[in-house]
Amino acid sequence: MTNEPTWHDVNDRYGAQLAPPDLRITQTLANSSARTPEDYDPLHDLATAQPWLDALTREWTTVHGGPEPRIKLSRSGLEDLRRLRTTVRAILLRDDEADPVSLRVPVDAAIAGARAELVPTGTDGHWLESAVGAELVLAHRDDTLRRLKLCREPLCRTAFYDLSKNNSKVWHNLDTCGTPQRMREYRQRLRNAD
């Protein structure tokens, strides 16, 4: 047993409100980037990425059922996951002034009787791309994707799930991110008034 951080530690470390299980892999990927050099980044190298990916595939299986995929991550797959993380964070940022970001990944549609689901496909890092794509499509359909967002504080950008009634939260934590931002805005207004 090691003391390596587990997949959920990347969400817990900043106190982010967790997304529902059917969006958790996407949130976990978005929160896997480190804010400081001391932070744990599971995509730093293959030695940390492989057990992290194994834990995510187990999580997917727990939530969605089916056999647990066995994925051997390569160096190029690791690079694919880093690019995927950047794309997912751009999607969650929802910057209307930026160019639209798209994510195109293959998924299988499994239909049996009254049940239909999207099943991730692929090997290496492409399986996670497919799983995240399936989560995003289903969350968009269920109108829950709009609640998964990045904290508006530029030095934070933690992915959190907004549980507010009117989906109006912009900071993952008002004390650590909202108050400093409000103080900066207040000081700027004072400077502008002079």
PDB file of C-alpha atoms in Angstrom:
ATOM      1  CA  MET A   1       0.000   0.000   0.000  1.00  0.00           C
ATOM      2  CA  THR A   2       1.433   3.381  -0.978  1.00  0.00           C
ATOM      3  CA  ASN A   3       0.644   6.888   0.132  1.00  0.00           C
ATOM      4  CA  GLU A   4       0.251   8.071  -3.452  1.00  0.00           C
ATOM      5  CA  PRO A   5      -2.770  10.327  -3.856  1.00  0.00           C
ATOM      6  CA  THR A   6      -5.837   8.590  -5.207  1.00  0.00           C
ATOM      7  CA  TRP A   7      -8.011   9.744  -8.098  1.00  0.00           C
ATOM      8  CA  HIS A   8     -10.426  11.605  -5.827  1.00  0.00           C
ATOM      9  CA  ASP A   9      -7.654  13.528  -4.047  1.00  0.00           C
ATOM     10  CA  VAL A  10      -7.349  15.896  -7.010  1.00  0.00           C
ATOM     11  CA  ASN A  11     -10.941  17.017  -6.366  1.00  0.00           C
ATOM     12  CA  ASP A  12     -10.621  17.033  -2.571  1.00  0.00           C
ATOM     13  CA  ARG A  13      -7.395  19.047  -2.361  1.00  0.00           C
ATOM     14  CA  TYR A  14      -9.062  22.361  -3.198  1.00  0.00           C
ATOM     15  CA  GLY A  15     -12.396  21.667  -1.527  1.00  0.00           C
ATOM     16  CA  ALA A  16     -14.326  21.478  -4.779  1.00  0.00           C
ATOM     17  CA  GLN A  17     -18.003  20.555  -4.673  1.00  0.00           C
ATOM     18  CA  LEU A  18     -18.100  17.136  -6.318  1.00  0.00           C
ATOM     19  CA  ALA A  19     -20.045  16.554  -9.492  1.00  0.00           C
ATOM     20  CA  PRO A  20     -22.522  13.682  -9.608  1.00  0.00           C
ATOM     21  CA  PRO A  21     -20.905  10.295 -10.325  1.00  0.00           C
ATOM     22  CA  ASP A  22     -21.825  10.458 -14.020  1.00  0.00           C
ATOM     23  CA  LEU A  23     -19.638  13.595 -14.436  1.00  0.00           C
ATOM     24  CA  ARG A  24     -16.941  12.739 -11.923  1.00  0.00           C
ATOM     25  CA  ILE A  25     -14.307  11.471 -14.378  1.00  0.00           C
ATOM     26  CA  THR A  26     -14.544  14.715 -16.333  1.00  0.00           C
ATOM     27  CA  GLN A  27     -14.229  16.770 -13.140  1.00  0.00           C
ATOM     28  CA  THR A  28     -11.315  14.635 -11.960  1.00  0.00           C
ATOM     29  CA  LEU A  29      -9.468  15.110 -15.231  1.00  0.00           C
ATOM     30  CA  ALA A  30     -10.058  18.873 -15.118  1.00  0.00           C
ATOM     31  CA  ASN A  31      -8.775  19.071 -11.530  1.00  0.00           C
ATOM     32  CA  SER A  32      -5.725  16.923 -12.170  1.00  0.00           C
ATOM     33  CA  SER A  33      -3.580  19.889 -13.195  1.00  0.00           C
ATOM     34  CA  ALA A  34      -1.342  21.289 -10.490  1.00  0.00           C
ATOM     35  CA  ARG A  35      -1.590  24.930  -9.411  1.00  0.00           C
ATOM     36  CA  THR A  36       1.856  24.959  -7.835  1.00  0.00           C
ATOM     37  CA  PRO A  37       5.003  22.865  -8.327  1.00  0.00           C
ATOM     38  CA  GLU A  38       4.288  21.166  -4.981  1.00  0.00           C
ATOM     39  CA  ASP A  39       0.841  19.961  -6.101  1.00  0.00           C
ATOM     40  CA  TYR A  40       0.314  16.407  -7.265  1.00  0.00           C
ATOM     41  CA  ASP A  41      -0.202  16.103 -11.021  1.00  0.00           C
ATOM     42  CA  PRO A  42      -1.126  12.527 -11.920  1.00  0.00           C
ATOM     43  CA  LEU A  43      -0.265  13.226 -15.552  1.00  0.00           C
ATOM     44  CA  HIS A  44       3.290  14.231 -14.667  1.00  0.00           C
ATOM     45  CA  ASP A  45       4.730  10.911 -15.843  1.00  0.00           C
ATOM     46  CA  LEU A  46       3.765   7.329 -16.642  1.00  0.00           C
ATOM     47  CA  ALA A  47       4.558   6.127 -13.103  1.00  0.00           C
ATOM     48  CA  THR A  48       1.803   8.335 -11.633  1.00  0.00           C
ATOM     49  CA  ALA A  49      -0.535   8.339 -14.636  1.00  0.00           C
ATOM     50  CA  GLN A  50      -1.017   4.571 -14.927  1.00  0.00           C
ATOM     51  CA  PRO A  51      -2.388   3.937 -11.402  1.00  0.00           C
ATOM     52  CA  TRP A  52      -4.492   7.102 -11.663  1.00  0.00           C
ATOM     53  CA  LEU A  53      -5.992   5.918 -14.959  1.00  0.00           C
ATOM     54  CA  ASP A  54      -6.580   2.446 -13.458  1.00  0.00           C
ATOM     55  CA  ALA A  55      -8.534   4.070 -10.616  1.00  0.00           C
ATOM     56  CA  LEU A  56     -10.597   6.117 -13.093  1.00  0.00           C
ATOM     57  CA  THR A  57     -11.497   3.023 -15.123  1.00  0.00           C
ATOM     58  CA  ARG A  58     -12.626   1.316 -11.889  1.00  0.00           C
ATOM     59  CA  GLU A  59     -14.723   4.399 -11.064  1.00  0.00           C
ATOM     60  CA  TRP A  60     -16.305   4.316 -14.531  1.00  0.00           C
ATOM     61  CA  THR A  61     -17.163   0.632 -14.089  1.00  0.00           C
ATOM     62  CA  THR A  62     -18.630   1.283 -10.633  1.00  0.00           C
ATOM     63  CA  VAL A  63     -20.901   4.031 -11.972  1.00  0.00           C
ATOM     64  CA  HIS A  64     -21.796   2.660 -15.401  1.00  0.00           C
ATOM     65  CA  GLY A  65     -21.330  -1.095 -15.038  1.00  0.00           C
ATOM     66  CA  GLY A  66     -19.758  -3.452 -17.518  1.00  0.00           C
ATOM     67  CA  PRO A  67     -16.306  -4.991 -17.544  1.00  0.00           C
ATOM     68  CA  GLU A  68     -13.416  -2.904 -16.294  1.00  0.00           C
ATOM     69  CA  PRO A  69     -11.122  -2.009 -19.193  1.00  0.00           C
ATOM     70  CA  ARG A  70      -7.433  -2.845 -18.778  1.00  0.00           C
ATOM     71  CA  ILE A  71      -5.481  -0.021 -20.356  1.00  0.00           C
ATOM     72  CA  LYS A  72      -1.721   0.139 -20.733  1.00  0.00           C
ATOM     73  CA  LEU A  73      -0.775   3.801 -21.030  1.00  0.00           C
ATOM     74  CA  SER A  74       2.053   4.763 -23.385  1.00  0.00           C
ATOM     75  CA  ARG A  75       4.061   7.986 -23.568  1.00  0.00           C
ATOM     76  CA  SER A  76       2.026   9.179 -26.553  1.00  0.00           C
ATOM     77  CA  GLY A  77      -1.172   8.239 -24.677  1.00  0.00           C
ATOM     78  CA  LEU A  78       0.010  10.338 -21.747  1.00  0.00           C
ATOM     79  CA  GLU A  79       0.509  13.302 -24.088  1.00  0.00           C
ATOM     80  CA  ASP A  80      -3.004  12.710 -25.464  1.00  0.00           C
ATOM     81  CA  LEU A  81      -4.390  12.853 -21.902  1.00  0.00           C
ATOM     82  CA  ARG A  82      -2.598  16.129 -21.214  1.00  0.00           C
ATOM     83  CA  ARG A  83      -4.121  17.620 -24.374  1.00  0.00           C
ATOM     84  CA  LEU A  84      -7.527  16.238 -23.381  1.00  0.00           C
ATOM     85  CA  ARG A  85      -7.217  17.893 -19.972  1.00  0.00           C
ATOM     86  CA  THR A  86      -6.490  21.245 -21.633  1.00  0.00           C
ATOM     87  CA  THR A  87      -9.490  20.816 -23.951  1.00  0.00           C
ATOM     88  CA  VAL A  88     -11.842  19.847 -21.119  1.00  0.00           C
ATOM     89  CA  ARG A  89     -10.725  22.818 -19.029  1.00  0.00           C
ATOM     90  CA  ALA A  90     -11.367  25.116 -22.017  1.00  0.00           C
ATOM     91  CA  ILE A  91     -14.846  23.629 -22.444  1.00  0.00           C
ATOM     92  CA  LEU A  92     -15.636  24.143 -18.753  1.00  0.00           C
ATOM     93  CA  LEU A  93     -14.283  27.698 -18.756  1.00  0.00           C
ATOM     94  CA  ARG A  94     -16.988  28.684 -21.250  1.00  0.00           C
ATOM     95  CA  ASP A  95     -15.233  31.811 -22.412  1.00  0.00           C
ATOM     96  CA  ASP A  96     -17.699  33.237 -24.910  1.00  0.00           C
ATOM     97  CA  GLU A  97     -15.038  35.493 -26.385  1.00  0.00           C
ATOM     98  CA  ALA A  98     -12.670  32.633 -27.184  1.00  0.00           C
ATOM     99  CA  ASP A  99     -12.939  30.371 -30.181  1.00  0.00           C
ATOM    100  CA  PRO A 100     -15.378  27.530 -29.584  1.00  0.00           C
ATOM    101  CA  VAL A 101     -13.687  24.377 -28.336  1.00  0.00           C
ATOM    102  CA  SER A 102     -14.781  21.021 -29.622  1.00  0.00           C
ATOM    103  CA  LEU A 103     -14.019  17.499 -28.553  1.00  0.00           C
ATOM    104  CA  ARG A 104     -14.573  14.745 -31.089  1.00  0.00           C
ATOM    105  CA  VAL A 105     -14.090  11.213 -29.828  1.00  0.00           C
ATOM    106  CA  PRO A 106     -15.430   7.802 -30.831  1.00  0.00           C
ATOM    107  CA  VAL A 107     -17.913   6.073 -28.533  1.00  0.00           C
ATOM    108  CA  ASP A 108     -20.081   3.012 -29.043  1.00  0.00           C
ATOM    109  CA  ALA A 109     -23.822   3.192 -28.584  1.00  0.00           C
ATOM    110  CA  ALA A 110     -25.171   0.126 -26.812  1.00  0.00           C
ATOM    111  CA  ILE A 111     -28.922  -0.369 -27.067  1.00  0.00           C
ATOM    112  CA  ALA A 112     -30.678  -3.293 -25.424  1.00  0.00           C
ATOM    113  CA  GLY A 113     -34.447  -3.181 -25.032  1.00  0.00           C
ATOM    114  CA  ALA A 114     -35.374  -0.006 -23.142  1.00  0.00           C
ATOM    115  CA  ARG A 115     -31.773   0.684 -22.118  1.00  0.00           C
ATOM    116  CA  ALA A 116     -29.331   2.757 -24.156  1.00  0.00           C
ATOM    117  CA  GLU A 117     -25.854   3.901 -23.175  1.00  0.00           C
ATOM    118  CA  LEU A 118     -22.656   5.306 -24.576  1.00  0.00           C
ATOM    119  CA  VAL A 119     -19.701   2.990 -24.080  1.00  0.00           C
ATOM    120  CA  PRO A 120     -16.102   4.259 -24.207  1.00  0.00           C
ATOM    121  CA  THR A 121     -13.882   2.694 -26.836  1.00  0.00           C
ATOM    122  CA  GLY A 122     -10.211   2.731 -27.612  1.00  0.00           C
ATOM    123  CA  THR A 123      -6.928   1.836 -26.040  1.00  0.00           C
ATOM    124  CA  ASP A 124      -4.199   3.800 -24.364  1.00  0.00           C
ATOM    125  CA  GLY A 125      -5.266   7.377 -23.532  1.00  0.00           C
ATOM    126  CA  HIS A 126      -8.042   7.225 -26.115  1.00  0.00           C
ATOM    127  CA  TRP A 127     -10.277   5.226 -23.761  1.00  0.00           C
ATOM    128  CA  LEU A 128     -10.368   8.143 -21.289  1.00  0.00           C
ATOM    129  CA  GLU A 129     -11.041  10.563 -24.157  1.00  0.00           C
ATOM    130  CA  SER A 130     -13.999   8.407 -25.130  1.00  0.00           C
ATOM    131  CA  ALA A 131     -15.265   8.148 -21.507  1.00  0.00           C
ATOM    132  CA  VAL A 132     -15.041  11.918 -21.004  1.00  0.00           C
ATOM    133  CA  GLY A 133     -16.763  12.500 -24.356  1.00  0.00           C
ATOM    134  CA  ALA A 134     -19.602  10.172 -23.306  1.00  0.00           C
ATOM    135  CA  GLU A 135     -19.950  11.957 -19.947  1.00  0.00           C
ATOM    136  CA  LEU A 136     -20.046  15.356 -21.623  1.00  0.00           C
ATOM    137  CA  VAL A 137     -22.666  14.305 -24.183  1.00  0.00           C
ATOM    138  CA  LEU A 138     -24.910  12.729 -21.546  1.00  0.00           C
ATOM    139  CA  ALA A 139     -24.499  15.703 -19.177  1.00  0.00           C
ATOM    140  CA  HIS A 140     -25.358  18.077 -21.993  1.00  0.00           C
ATOM    141  CA  ARG A 141     -28.460  16.029 -22.771  1.00  0.00           C
ATOM    142  CA  ASP A 142     -29.472  15.986 -19.081  1.00  0.00           C
ATOM    143  CA  ASP A 143     -28.719  19.731 -18.719  1.00  0.00           C
ATOM    144  CA  THR A 144     -26.207  19.127 -15.919  1.00  0.00           C
ATOM    145  CA  LEU A 145     -23.082  20.121 -17.852  1.00  0.00           C
ATOM    146  CA  ARG A 146     -23.790  23.818 -17.258  1.00  0.00           C
ATOM    147  CA  ARG A 147     -23.320  23.174 -13.521  1.00  0.00           C
ATOM    148  CA  LEU A 148     -19.769  21.848 -13.926  1.00  0.00           C
ATOM    149  CA  LYS A 149     -17.561  24.911 -14.242  1.00  0.00           C
ATOM    150  CA  LEU A 150     -14.142  26.317 -13.523  1.00  0.00           C
ATOM    151  CA  CYS A 151     -13.673  28.786 -10.701  1.00  0.00           C
ATOM    152  CA  ARG A 152     -13.522  32.301 -12.110  1.00  0.00           C
ATOM    153  CA  GLU A 153     -10.441  33.162  -9.978  1.00  0.00           C
ATOM    154  CA  PRO A 154      -7.577  33.106 -12.526  1.00  0.00           C
ATOM    155  CA  LEU A 155      -5.085  31.727 -10.004  1.00  0.00           C
ATOM    156  CA  CYS A 156      -7.446  28.893  -9.062  1.00  0.00           C
ATOM    157  CA  ARG A 157      -9.562  27.527 -11.921  1.00  0.00           C
ATOM    158  CA  THR A 158     -10.729  24.546  -9.849  1.00  0.00           C
ATOM    159  CA  ALA A 159     -13.520  22.534 -11.489  1.00  0.00           C
ATOM    160  CA  PHE A 160     -16.557  22.486  -9.196  1.00  0.00           C
ATOM    161  CA  TYR A 161     -20.199  21.497  -9.437  1.00  0.00           C
ATOM    162  CA  ASP A 162     -22.582  24.380  -8.827  1.00  0.00           C
ATOM    163  CA  LEU A 163     -25.453  23.254  -6.595  1.00  0.00           C
ATOM    164  CA  SER A 164     -26.953  26.731  -6.226  1.00  0.00           C
ATOM    165  CA  LYS A 165     -30.620  26.931  -7.146  1.00  0.00           C
ATOM    166  CA  ASN A 166     -30.061  29.389  -9.991  1.00  0.00           C
ATOM    167  CA  ASN A 167     -26.640  28.020 -11.048  1.00  0.00           C
ATOM    168  CA  SER A 168     -25.019  31.386 -10.301  1.00  0.00           C
ATOM    169  CA  LYS A 169     -21.813  30.467  -8.475  1.00  0.00           C
ATOM    170  CA  VAL A 170     -18.636  31.649 -10.146  1.00  0.00           C
ATOM    171  CA  TRP A 171     -16.074  30.765  -7.445  1.00  0.00           C
ATOM    172  CA  HIS A 172     -15.521  27.303  -6.073  1.00  0.00           C
ATOM    173  CA  ASN A 173     -14.933  28.823  -2.625  1.00  0.00           C
ATOM    174  CA  LEU A 174     -16.107  32.319  -1.741  1.00  0.00           C
ATOM    175  CA  ASP A 175     -13.540  32.787   1.057  1.00  0.00           C
ATOM    176  CA  THR A 176     -10.427  31.729  -0.847  1.00  0.00           C
ATOM    177  CA  CYS A 177     -11.353  32.924  -4.331  1.00  0.00           C
ATOM    178  CA  GLY A 178     -14.340  35.272  -4.187  1.00  0.00           C
ATOM    179  CA  THR A 179     -13.165  37.618  -1.435  1.00  0.00           C
ATOM    180  CA  PRO A 180      -9.708  38.299  -2.969  1.00  0.00           C
ATOM    181  CA  GLN A 181     -11.324  38.943  -6.360  1.00  0.00           C
ATOM    182  CA  ARG A 182     -13.860  41.317  -4.834  1.00  0.00           C
ATOM    183  CA  MET A 183     -11.047  43.190  -3.052  1.00  0.00           C
ATOM    184  CA  ARG A 184      -9.102  43.562  -6.323  1.00  0.00           C
ATOM    185  CA  GLU A 185     -12.227  44.888  -8.058  1.00  0.00           C
ATOM    186  CA  TYR A 186     -12.922  47.283  -5.178  1.00  0.00           C
ATOM    187  CA  ARG A 187      -9.353  48.648  -5.259  1.00  0.00           C
ATOM    188  CA  GLN A 188      -9.555  49.043  -9.022  1.00  0.00           C
ATOM    189  CA  ARG A 189     -12.782  51.050  -8.683  1.00  0.00           C
ATOM    190  CA  LEU A 190     -11.075  53.289  -6.091  1.00  0.00           C
ATOM    191  CA  ARG A 191      -8.117  53.862  -8.443  1.00  0.00           C
ATOM    192  CA  ASN A 192     -10.475  54.614 -11.325  1.00  0.00           C
ATOM    193  CA  ALA A 193     -12.414  57.097  -9.191  1.00  0.00           C
ATOM    194  CA  ASP A 194      -9.236  59.100  -8.402  1.00  0.00           C
TER     195      ASP A 194
END
